[in-house]
Short mmCIF file of C-alpha atoms and ligand atoms in Angstrom, two decimals:
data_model
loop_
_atom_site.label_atom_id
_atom_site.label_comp_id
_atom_site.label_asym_id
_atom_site.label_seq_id
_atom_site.Cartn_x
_atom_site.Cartn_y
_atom_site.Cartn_z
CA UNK A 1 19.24 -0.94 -14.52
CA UNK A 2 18.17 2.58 -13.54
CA UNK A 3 17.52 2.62 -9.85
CA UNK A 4 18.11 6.21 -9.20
CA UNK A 5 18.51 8.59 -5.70
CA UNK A 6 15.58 10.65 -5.69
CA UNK A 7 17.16 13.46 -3.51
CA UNK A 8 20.40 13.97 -5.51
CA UNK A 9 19.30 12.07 -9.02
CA UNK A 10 22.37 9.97 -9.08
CA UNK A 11 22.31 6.48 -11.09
CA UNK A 12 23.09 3.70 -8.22
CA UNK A 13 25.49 0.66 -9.21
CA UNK A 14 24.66 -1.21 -6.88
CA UNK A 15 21.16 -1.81 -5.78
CA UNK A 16 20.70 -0.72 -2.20
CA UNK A 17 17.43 1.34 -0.31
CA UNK A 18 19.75 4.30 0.51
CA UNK A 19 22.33 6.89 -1.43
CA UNK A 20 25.90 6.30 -0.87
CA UNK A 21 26.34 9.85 -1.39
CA UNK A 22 23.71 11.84 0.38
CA UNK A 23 21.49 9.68 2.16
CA UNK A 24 18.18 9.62 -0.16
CA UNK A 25 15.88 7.11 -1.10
CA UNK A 26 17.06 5.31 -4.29
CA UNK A 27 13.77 4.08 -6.98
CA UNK A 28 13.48 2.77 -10.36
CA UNK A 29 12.42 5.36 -12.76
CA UNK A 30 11.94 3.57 -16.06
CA UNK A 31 14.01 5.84 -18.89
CA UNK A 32 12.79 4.40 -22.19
CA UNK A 33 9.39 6.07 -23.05
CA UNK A 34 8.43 3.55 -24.99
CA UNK A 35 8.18 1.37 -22.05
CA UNK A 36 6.08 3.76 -20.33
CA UNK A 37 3.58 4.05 -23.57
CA UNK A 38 3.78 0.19 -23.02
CA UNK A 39 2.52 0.05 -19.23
CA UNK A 40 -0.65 2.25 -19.94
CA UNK A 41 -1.26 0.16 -22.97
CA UNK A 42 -1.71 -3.28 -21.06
CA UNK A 43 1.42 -3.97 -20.05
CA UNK A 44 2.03 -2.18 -16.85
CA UNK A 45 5.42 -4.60 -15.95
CA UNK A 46 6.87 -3.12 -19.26
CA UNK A 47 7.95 -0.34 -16.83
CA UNK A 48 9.57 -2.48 -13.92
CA UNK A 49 13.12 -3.73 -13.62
CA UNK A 50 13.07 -7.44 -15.16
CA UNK A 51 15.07 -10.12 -12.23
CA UNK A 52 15.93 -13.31 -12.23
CA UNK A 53 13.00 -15.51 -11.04
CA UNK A 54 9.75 -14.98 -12.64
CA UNK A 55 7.07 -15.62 -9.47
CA UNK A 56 3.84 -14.18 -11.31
CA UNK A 57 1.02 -15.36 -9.31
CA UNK A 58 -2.11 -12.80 -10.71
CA UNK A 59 -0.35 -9.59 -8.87
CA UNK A 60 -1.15 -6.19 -10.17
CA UNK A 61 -3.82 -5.69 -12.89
CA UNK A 62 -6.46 -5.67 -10.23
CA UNK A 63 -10.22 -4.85 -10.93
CA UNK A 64 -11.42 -0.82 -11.06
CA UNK A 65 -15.24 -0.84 -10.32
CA UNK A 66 -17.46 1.83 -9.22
CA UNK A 67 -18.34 2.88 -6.23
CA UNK A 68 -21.73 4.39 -7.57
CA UNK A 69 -24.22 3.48 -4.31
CA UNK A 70 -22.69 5.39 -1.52
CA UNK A 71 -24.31 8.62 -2.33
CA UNK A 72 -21.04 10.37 -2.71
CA UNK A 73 -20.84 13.03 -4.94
CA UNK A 74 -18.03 12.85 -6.82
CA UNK A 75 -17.36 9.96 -9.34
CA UNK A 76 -15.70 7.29 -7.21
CA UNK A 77 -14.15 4.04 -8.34
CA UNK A 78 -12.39 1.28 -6.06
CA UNK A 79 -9.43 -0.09 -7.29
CA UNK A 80 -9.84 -3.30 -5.82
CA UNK A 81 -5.91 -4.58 -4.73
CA UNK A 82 -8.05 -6.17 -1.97
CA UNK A 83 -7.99 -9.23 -5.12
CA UNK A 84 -4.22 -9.64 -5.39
CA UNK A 85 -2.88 -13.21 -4.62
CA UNK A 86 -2.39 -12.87 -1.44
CA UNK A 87 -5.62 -10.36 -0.97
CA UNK A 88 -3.29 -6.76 -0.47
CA UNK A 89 -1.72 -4.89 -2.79
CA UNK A 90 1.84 -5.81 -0.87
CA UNK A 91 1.78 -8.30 -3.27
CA UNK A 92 2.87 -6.28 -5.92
CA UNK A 93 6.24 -5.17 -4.16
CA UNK A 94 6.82 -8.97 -2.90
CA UNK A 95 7.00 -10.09 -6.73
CA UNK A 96 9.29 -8.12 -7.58
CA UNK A 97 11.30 -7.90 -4.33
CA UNK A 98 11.45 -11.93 -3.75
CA UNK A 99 12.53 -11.78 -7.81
CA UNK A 100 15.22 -9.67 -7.18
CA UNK A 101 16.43 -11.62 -4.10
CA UNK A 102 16.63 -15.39 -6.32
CA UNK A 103 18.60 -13.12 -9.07
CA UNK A 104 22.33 -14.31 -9.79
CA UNK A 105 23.72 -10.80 -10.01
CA UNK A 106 22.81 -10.15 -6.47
CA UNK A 107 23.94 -11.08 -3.19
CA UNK A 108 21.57 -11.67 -0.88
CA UNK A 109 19.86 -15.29 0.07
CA UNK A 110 17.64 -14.73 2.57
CA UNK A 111 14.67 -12.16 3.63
CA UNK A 112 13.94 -10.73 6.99
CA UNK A 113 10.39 -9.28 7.40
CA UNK A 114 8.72 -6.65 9.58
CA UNK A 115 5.05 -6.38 9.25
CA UNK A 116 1.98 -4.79 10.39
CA UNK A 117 -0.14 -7.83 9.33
CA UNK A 118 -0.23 -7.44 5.34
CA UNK A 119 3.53 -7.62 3.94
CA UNK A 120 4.68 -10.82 6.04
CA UNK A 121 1.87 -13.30 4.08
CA UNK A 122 2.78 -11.53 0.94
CA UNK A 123 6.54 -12.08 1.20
CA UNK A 124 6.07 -15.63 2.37
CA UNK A 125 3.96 -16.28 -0.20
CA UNK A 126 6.61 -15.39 -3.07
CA UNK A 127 9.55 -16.60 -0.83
CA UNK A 128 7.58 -20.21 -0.47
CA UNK A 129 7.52 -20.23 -4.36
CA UNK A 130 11.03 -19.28 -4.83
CA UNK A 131 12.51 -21.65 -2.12
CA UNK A 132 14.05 -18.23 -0.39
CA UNK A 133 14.74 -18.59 3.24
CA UNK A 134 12.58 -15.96 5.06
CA UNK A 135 11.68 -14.86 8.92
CA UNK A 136 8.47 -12.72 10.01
CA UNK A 137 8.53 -10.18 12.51
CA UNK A 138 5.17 -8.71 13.91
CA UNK A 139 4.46 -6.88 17.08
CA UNK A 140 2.05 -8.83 19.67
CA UNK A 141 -1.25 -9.31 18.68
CA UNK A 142 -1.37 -9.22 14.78
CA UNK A 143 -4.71 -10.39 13.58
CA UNK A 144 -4.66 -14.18 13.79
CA UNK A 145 -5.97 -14.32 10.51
CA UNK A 146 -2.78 -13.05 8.93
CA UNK A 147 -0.42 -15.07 10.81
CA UNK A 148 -2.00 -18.24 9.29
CA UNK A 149 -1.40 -17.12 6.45
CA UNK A 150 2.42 -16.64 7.11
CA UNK A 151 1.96 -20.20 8.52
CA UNK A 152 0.76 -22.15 5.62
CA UNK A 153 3.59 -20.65 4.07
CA UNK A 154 5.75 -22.64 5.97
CA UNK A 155 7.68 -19.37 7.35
CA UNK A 156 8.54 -18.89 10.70
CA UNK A 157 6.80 -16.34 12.92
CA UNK A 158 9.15 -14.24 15.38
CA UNK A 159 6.60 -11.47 17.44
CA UNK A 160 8.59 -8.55 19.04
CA UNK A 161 6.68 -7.17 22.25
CA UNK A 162 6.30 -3.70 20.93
CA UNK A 163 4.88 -1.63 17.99
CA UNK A 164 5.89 -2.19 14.30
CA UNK A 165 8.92 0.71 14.57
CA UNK A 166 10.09 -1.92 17.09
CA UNK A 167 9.83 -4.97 14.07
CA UNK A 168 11.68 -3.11 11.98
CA UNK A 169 14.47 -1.88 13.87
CA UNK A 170 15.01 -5.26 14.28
CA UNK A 171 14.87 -6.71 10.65
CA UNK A 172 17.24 -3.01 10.11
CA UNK A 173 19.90 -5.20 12.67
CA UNK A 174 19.29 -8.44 11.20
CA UNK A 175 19.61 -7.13 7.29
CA UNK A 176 23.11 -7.46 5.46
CA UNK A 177 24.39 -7.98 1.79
CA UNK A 178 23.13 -11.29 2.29
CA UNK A 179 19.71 -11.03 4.40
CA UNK A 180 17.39 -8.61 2.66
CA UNK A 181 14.86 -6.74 4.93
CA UNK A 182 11.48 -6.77 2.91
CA UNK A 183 9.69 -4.30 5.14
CA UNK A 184 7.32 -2.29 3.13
CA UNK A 185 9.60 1.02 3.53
CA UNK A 186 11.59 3.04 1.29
CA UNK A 187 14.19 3.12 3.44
CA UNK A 188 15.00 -1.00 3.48
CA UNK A 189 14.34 -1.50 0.27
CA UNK A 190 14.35 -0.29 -3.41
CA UNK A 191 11.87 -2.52 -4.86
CA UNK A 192 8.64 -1.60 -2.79
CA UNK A 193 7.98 1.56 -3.95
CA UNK A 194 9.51 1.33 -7.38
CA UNK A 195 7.00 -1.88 -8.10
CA UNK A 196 3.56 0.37 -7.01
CA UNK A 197 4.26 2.97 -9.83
CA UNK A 198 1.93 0.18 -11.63
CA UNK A 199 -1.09 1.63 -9.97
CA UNK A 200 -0.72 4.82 -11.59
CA UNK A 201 -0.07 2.85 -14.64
CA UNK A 202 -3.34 0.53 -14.69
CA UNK A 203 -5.41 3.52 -13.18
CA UNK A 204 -4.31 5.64 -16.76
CA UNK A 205 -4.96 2.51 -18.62
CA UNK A 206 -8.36 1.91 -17.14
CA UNK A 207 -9.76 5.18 -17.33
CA UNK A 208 -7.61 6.68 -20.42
CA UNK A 209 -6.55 9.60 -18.31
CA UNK A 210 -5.19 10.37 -15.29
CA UNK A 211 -8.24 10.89 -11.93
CA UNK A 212 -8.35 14.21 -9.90
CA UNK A 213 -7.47 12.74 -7.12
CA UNK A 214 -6.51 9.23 -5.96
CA UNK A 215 -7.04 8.89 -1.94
CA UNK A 216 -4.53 6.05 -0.11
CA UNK A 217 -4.64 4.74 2.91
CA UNK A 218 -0.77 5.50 4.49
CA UNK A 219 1.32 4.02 7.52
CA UNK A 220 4.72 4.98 6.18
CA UNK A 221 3.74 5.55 2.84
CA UNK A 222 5.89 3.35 -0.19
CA UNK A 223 1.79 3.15 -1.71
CA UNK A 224 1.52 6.45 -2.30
CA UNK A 225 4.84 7.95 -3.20
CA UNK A 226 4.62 5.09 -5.58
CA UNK A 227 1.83 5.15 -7.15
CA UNK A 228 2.73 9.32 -6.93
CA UNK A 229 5.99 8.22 -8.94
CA UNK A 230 4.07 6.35 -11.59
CA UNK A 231 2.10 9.54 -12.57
CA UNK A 232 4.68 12.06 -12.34
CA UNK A 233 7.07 9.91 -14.68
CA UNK A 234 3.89 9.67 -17.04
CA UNK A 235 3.41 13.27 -16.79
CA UNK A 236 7.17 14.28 -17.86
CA UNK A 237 6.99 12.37 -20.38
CA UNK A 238 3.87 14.18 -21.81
CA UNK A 239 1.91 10.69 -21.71
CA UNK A 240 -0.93 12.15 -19.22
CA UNK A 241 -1.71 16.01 -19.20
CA UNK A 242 -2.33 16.63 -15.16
CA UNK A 243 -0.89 15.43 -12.24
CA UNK A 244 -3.69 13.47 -10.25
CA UNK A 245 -3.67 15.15 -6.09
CA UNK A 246 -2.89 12.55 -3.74
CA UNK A 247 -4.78 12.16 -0.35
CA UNK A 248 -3.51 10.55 2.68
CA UNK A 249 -5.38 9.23 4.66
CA UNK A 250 -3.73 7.85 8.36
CA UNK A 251 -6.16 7.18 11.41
CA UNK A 252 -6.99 10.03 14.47
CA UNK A 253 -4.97 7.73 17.14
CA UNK A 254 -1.54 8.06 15.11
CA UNK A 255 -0.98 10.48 11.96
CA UNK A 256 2.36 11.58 12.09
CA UNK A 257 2.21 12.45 8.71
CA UNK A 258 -1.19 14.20 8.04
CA UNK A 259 -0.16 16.10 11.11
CA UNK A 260 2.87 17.19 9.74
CA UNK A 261 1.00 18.33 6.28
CA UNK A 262 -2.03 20.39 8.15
CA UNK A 263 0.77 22.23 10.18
CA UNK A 264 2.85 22.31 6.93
CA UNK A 265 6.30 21.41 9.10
CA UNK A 266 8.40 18.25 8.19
CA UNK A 267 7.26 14.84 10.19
CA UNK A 268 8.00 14.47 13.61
CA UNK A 269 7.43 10.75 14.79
CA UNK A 270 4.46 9.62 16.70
CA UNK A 271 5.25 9.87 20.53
CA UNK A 272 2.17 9.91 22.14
CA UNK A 273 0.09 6.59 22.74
CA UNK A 274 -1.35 4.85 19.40
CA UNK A 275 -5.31 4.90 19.98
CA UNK A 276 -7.04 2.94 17.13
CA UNK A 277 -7.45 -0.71 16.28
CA UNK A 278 -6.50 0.03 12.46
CA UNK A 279 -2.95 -0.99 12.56
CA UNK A 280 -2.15 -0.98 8.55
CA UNK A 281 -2.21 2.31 9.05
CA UNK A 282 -0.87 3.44 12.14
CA UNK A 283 2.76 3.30 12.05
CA UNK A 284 4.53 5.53 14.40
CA UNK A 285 8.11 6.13 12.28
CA UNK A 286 10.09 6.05 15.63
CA UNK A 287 13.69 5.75 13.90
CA UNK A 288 13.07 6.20 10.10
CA UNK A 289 10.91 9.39 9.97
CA UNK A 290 12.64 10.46 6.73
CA UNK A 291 10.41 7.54 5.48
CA UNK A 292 6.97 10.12 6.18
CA UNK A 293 8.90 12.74 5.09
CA UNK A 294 9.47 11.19 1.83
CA UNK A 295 5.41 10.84 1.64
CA UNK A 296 4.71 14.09 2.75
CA UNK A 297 6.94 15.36 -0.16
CA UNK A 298 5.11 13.28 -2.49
CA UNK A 299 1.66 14.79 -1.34
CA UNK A 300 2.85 18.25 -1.49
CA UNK A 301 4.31 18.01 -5.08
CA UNK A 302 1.11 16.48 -6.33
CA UNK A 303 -1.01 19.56 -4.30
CA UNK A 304 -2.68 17.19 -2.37
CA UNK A 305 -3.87 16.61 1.39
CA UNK A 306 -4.15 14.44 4.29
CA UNK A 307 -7.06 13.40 6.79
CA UNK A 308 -6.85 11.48 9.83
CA UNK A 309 -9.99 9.31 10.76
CA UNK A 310 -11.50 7.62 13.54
CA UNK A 311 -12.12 4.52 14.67
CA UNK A 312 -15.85 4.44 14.41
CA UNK A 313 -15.87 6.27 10.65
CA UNK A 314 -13.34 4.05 9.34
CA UNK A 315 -15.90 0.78 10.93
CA UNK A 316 -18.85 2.74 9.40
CA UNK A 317 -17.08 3.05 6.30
CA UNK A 318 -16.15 -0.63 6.10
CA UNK A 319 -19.94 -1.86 6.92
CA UNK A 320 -21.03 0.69 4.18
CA UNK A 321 -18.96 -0.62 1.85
CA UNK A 322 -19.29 -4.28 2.33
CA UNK A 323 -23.22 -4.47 2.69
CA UNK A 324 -24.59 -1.27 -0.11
CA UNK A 325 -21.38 -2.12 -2.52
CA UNK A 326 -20.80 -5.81 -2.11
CA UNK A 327 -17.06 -5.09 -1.65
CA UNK A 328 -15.88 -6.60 1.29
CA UNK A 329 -12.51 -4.53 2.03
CA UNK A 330 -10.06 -4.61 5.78
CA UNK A 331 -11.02 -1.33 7.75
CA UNK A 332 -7.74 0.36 6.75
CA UNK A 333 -8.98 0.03 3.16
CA UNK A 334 -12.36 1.42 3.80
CA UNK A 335 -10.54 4.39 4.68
CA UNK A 336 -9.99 5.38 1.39
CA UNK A 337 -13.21 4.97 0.15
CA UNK A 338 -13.94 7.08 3.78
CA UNK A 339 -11.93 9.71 2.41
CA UNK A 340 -13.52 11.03 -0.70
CA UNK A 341 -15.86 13.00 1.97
CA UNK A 342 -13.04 15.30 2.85
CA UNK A 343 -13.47 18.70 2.32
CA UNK A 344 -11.14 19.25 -0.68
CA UNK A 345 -12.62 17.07 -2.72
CA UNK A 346 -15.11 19.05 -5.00
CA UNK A 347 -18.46 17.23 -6.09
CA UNK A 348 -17.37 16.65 -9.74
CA UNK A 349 -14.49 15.40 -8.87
CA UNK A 350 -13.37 11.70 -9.82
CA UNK A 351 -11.26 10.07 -7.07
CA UNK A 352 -10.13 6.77 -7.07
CA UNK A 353 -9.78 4.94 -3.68
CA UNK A 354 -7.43 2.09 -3.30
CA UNK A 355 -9.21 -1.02 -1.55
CA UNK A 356 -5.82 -2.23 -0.32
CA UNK A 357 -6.73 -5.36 1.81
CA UNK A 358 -9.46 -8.20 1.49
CA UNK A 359 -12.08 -8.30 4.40
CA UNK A 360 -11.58 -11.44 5.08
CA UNK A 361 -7.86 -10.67 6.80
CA UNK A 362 -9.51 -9.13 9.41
CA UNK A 363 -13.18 -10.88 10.20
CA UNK A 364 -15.61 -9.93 13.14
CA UNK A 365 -15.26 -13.42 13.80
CA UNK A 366 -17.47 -12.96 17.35
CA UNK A 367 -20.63 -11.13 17.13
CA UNK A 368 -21.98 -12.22 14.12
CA UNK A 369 -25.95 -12.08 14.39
CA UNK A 370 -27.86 -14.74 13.22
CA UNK A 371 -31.45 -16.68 14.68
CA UNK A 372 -32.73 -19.92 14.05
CA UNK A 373 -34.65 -20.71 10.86
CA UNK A 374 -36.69 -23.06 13.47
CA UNK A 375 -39.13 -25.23 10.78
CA UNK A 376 -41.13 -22.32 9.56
CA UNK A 377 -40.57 -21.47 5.69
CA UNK A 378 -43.37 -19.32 5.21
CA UNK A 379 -41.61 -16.49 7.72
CA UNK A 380 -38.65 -16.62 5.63
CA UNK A 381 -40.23 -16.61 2.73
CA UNK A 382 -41.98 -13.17 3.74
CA UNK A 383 -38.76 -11.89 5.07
CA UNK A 384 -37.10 -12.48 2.35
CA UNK A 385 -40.50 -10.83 -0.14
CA UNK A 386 -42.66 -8.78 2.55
C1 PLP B 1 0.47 -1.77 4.23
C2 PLP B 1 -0.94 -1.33 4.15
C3 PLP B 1 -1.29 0.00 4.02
C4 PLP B 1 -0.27 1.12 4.13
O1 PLP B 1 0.57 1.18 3.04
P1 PLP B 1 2.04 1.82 3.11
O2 PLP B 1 2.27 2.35 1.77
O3 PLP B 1 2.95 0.69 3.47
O4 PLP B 1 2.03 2.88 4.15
C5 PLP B 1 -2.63 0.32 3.82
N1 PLP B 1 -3.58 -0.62 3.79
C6 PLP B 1 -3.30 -1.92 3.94
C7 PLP B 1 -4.41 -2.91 3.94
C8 PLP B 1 -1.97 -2.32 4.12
O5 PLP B 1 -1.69 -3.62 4.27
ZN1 ZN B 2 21.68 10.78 -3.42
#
């Protein structure tokens, strides 16, 4: 099965996040080209590692639509992972990670969780279907929304009175060869990044070459060094003839990582206060900053960029994109599609944004306008035709 270190491109034996030998992140990297042929032909799994338990629920293979009435000018489509089974694209690292876990040839039986809202429904999901024992860890005051998700699920919710970093220091403590921590990081787990190289994959598929630039929304950043991976392995092996330039996007109130690329320095944690309501996408790395750096490396080789957002763009963004595009996408999400306005982004350009979460995870549930019809249908009928 080649899961390989990406710092010192040894094989692994045994599966495990981290490099026995020197400490790097360890990924799939699919060596039969045929394969690869195989996932921009249709078959995007072709390219995965196959485990025990086959889970498919609809994951992956998610709609590409554009984004042609935002008056942007560049060619934008929305690759919409907002429609995976559990509505975020987390789902496609839960398939393969809860697979993995039911597997005979390895050792663990159980799943510990850290989450900023998205991953925890998506692992329960899959762990529900397997029968895999699983625990949820998410800092005070996760949208409510989510949590019922983890709920129906059946899996128990633990919250940790602090930010995310905090959640998954304390999966890090709980993990062993037996308890798998499923937190969306390269540095818990193999299987997270190595199962997003299928974006690149569909995207090539979809549009029969590879975009100028695809723009991802990042807290620590397993989306985009994976889908990054996808297109550089498709690249070497002469399958796509450029290298698409990744942006990441993070918000104002915490971007350790679009800091560190504008001041071209490795990442330095977040320290200062996190300001923003967008939590997908504000993840301090306090204790596993080689996690950013790994993203950061991924932009650079691809010659992309970062921007950091505010609050009230991202919202704009999000209202812009639900009511003149019909596509109702979480904030975080929107801040893709927010992101194609950035300067380096030339006008005939053709960016894809990934639409990573579904709208409905995070509803303006209170001040929602509406007025009586009162008994009237005339003045709705003119409303509604002038
Ligand atoms: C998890 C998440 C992100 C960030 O992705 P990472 O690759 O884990 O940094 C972005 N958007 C949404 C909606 C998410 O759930
Ligand atoms: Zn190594």
């Amino acid at each position: 099965m080649p899961f390989r270190c990406q710092a010192c491109v040894t094989m692994v034996t045994s599966l495990q996040a981290i490099c026995e030998s020197c400490g790097g992140f360890v990924r799939y990297e699919e060596s039969d080209e045929q394969r690869l042929v195989d996932a921009v032909s249709g078959d995007p799994s072709a390219a995965l590692p196959t485990f025990g338990a086959d889970l498919y629920m609809g994951e992956g293979e998610t709609p590409l639509v554009e984004l042609d009435r935002l008056d942007l000018a560049p060619t934008v489509y929305g690759k919409l992972d907002s429609l995976n089974p559990t509505c975020s694209f987390k789902d496609r690292g839960s398939a393969l990670l809860v697979s993995a876990v039911t597997d005979p040839e390895t050792t663990w039986k159980g799943i510990v969780v850290a989450s900023t809202g998205n991953t925890a429904p998506s692992v329960a999901a899959y762990a529900a279907r397997s029968g895999t024992p699983c625990a949820v860890l998410v800092p005070t005051g996760t949208s409510l929304s989510k949590l019922a998700q983890v709920a129906a699920h059946g899996v128990p919710i633990y919250t940790v009175d602090g930010t995310f970093s905090d959640c998954f220091q304390f999966a890090q403590r709980v993990s062993s060869d037996r308890i798998l921590n499923a937190t969306a990081v390269y540095s818990a787990n193999p299987f997270v990044a190595s199962a997003n190289r299928t974006v690149a994959f569909e995207l090539v598929a979809e549009l029969g070459a590879a975009p100028d630039w695809v723009t991802v929304p990042v807290g620590a950043g397993p989306l985009l060094g994976g889908t990054h991976a996808g297109f550089a392995e498709l690249y070497e092996a002469g399958i796509i003839e450029t290298l698409p330039r990744m942006l990441c996007v993070q918000v104002d109130g915490c971007h350790p990582i679009v800091r560190a690329i504008d001041r071209d320095e490795s990442v330095r944690p977040w320290s200062g206060e996190i300001k923003t309501e967008v939590g997908a996408i504000a993840d301090p790395l306090r204790g596993y900053v080689a996690d950013g750096e790994e993203t950061r490396r991924a932009v650079v080789e691809s010659d992309g960029t970062g921007v950091a957002l505010d609050d009230d763009t991202i919202n704009e963004w999000t209202h812009r994109l639900a009511a003149q595009e019909g596509v109702y996408a979480e904030p975080a999400s929107a801040a893709s599609v927010a992101a194609v306005t950035a300067d380096a982004v030339n006008p005939d350009d053709t960016v894809v944004a990934l639409v990573t979460g579904h709208g409905l995870k995070e509803p303006e549930g209170d001040d929602i306008d509406t007025a009586s019809v009162g008994d009237d249908s005339e003045a709705l009928r003119t409303t509604l035709l002038g």
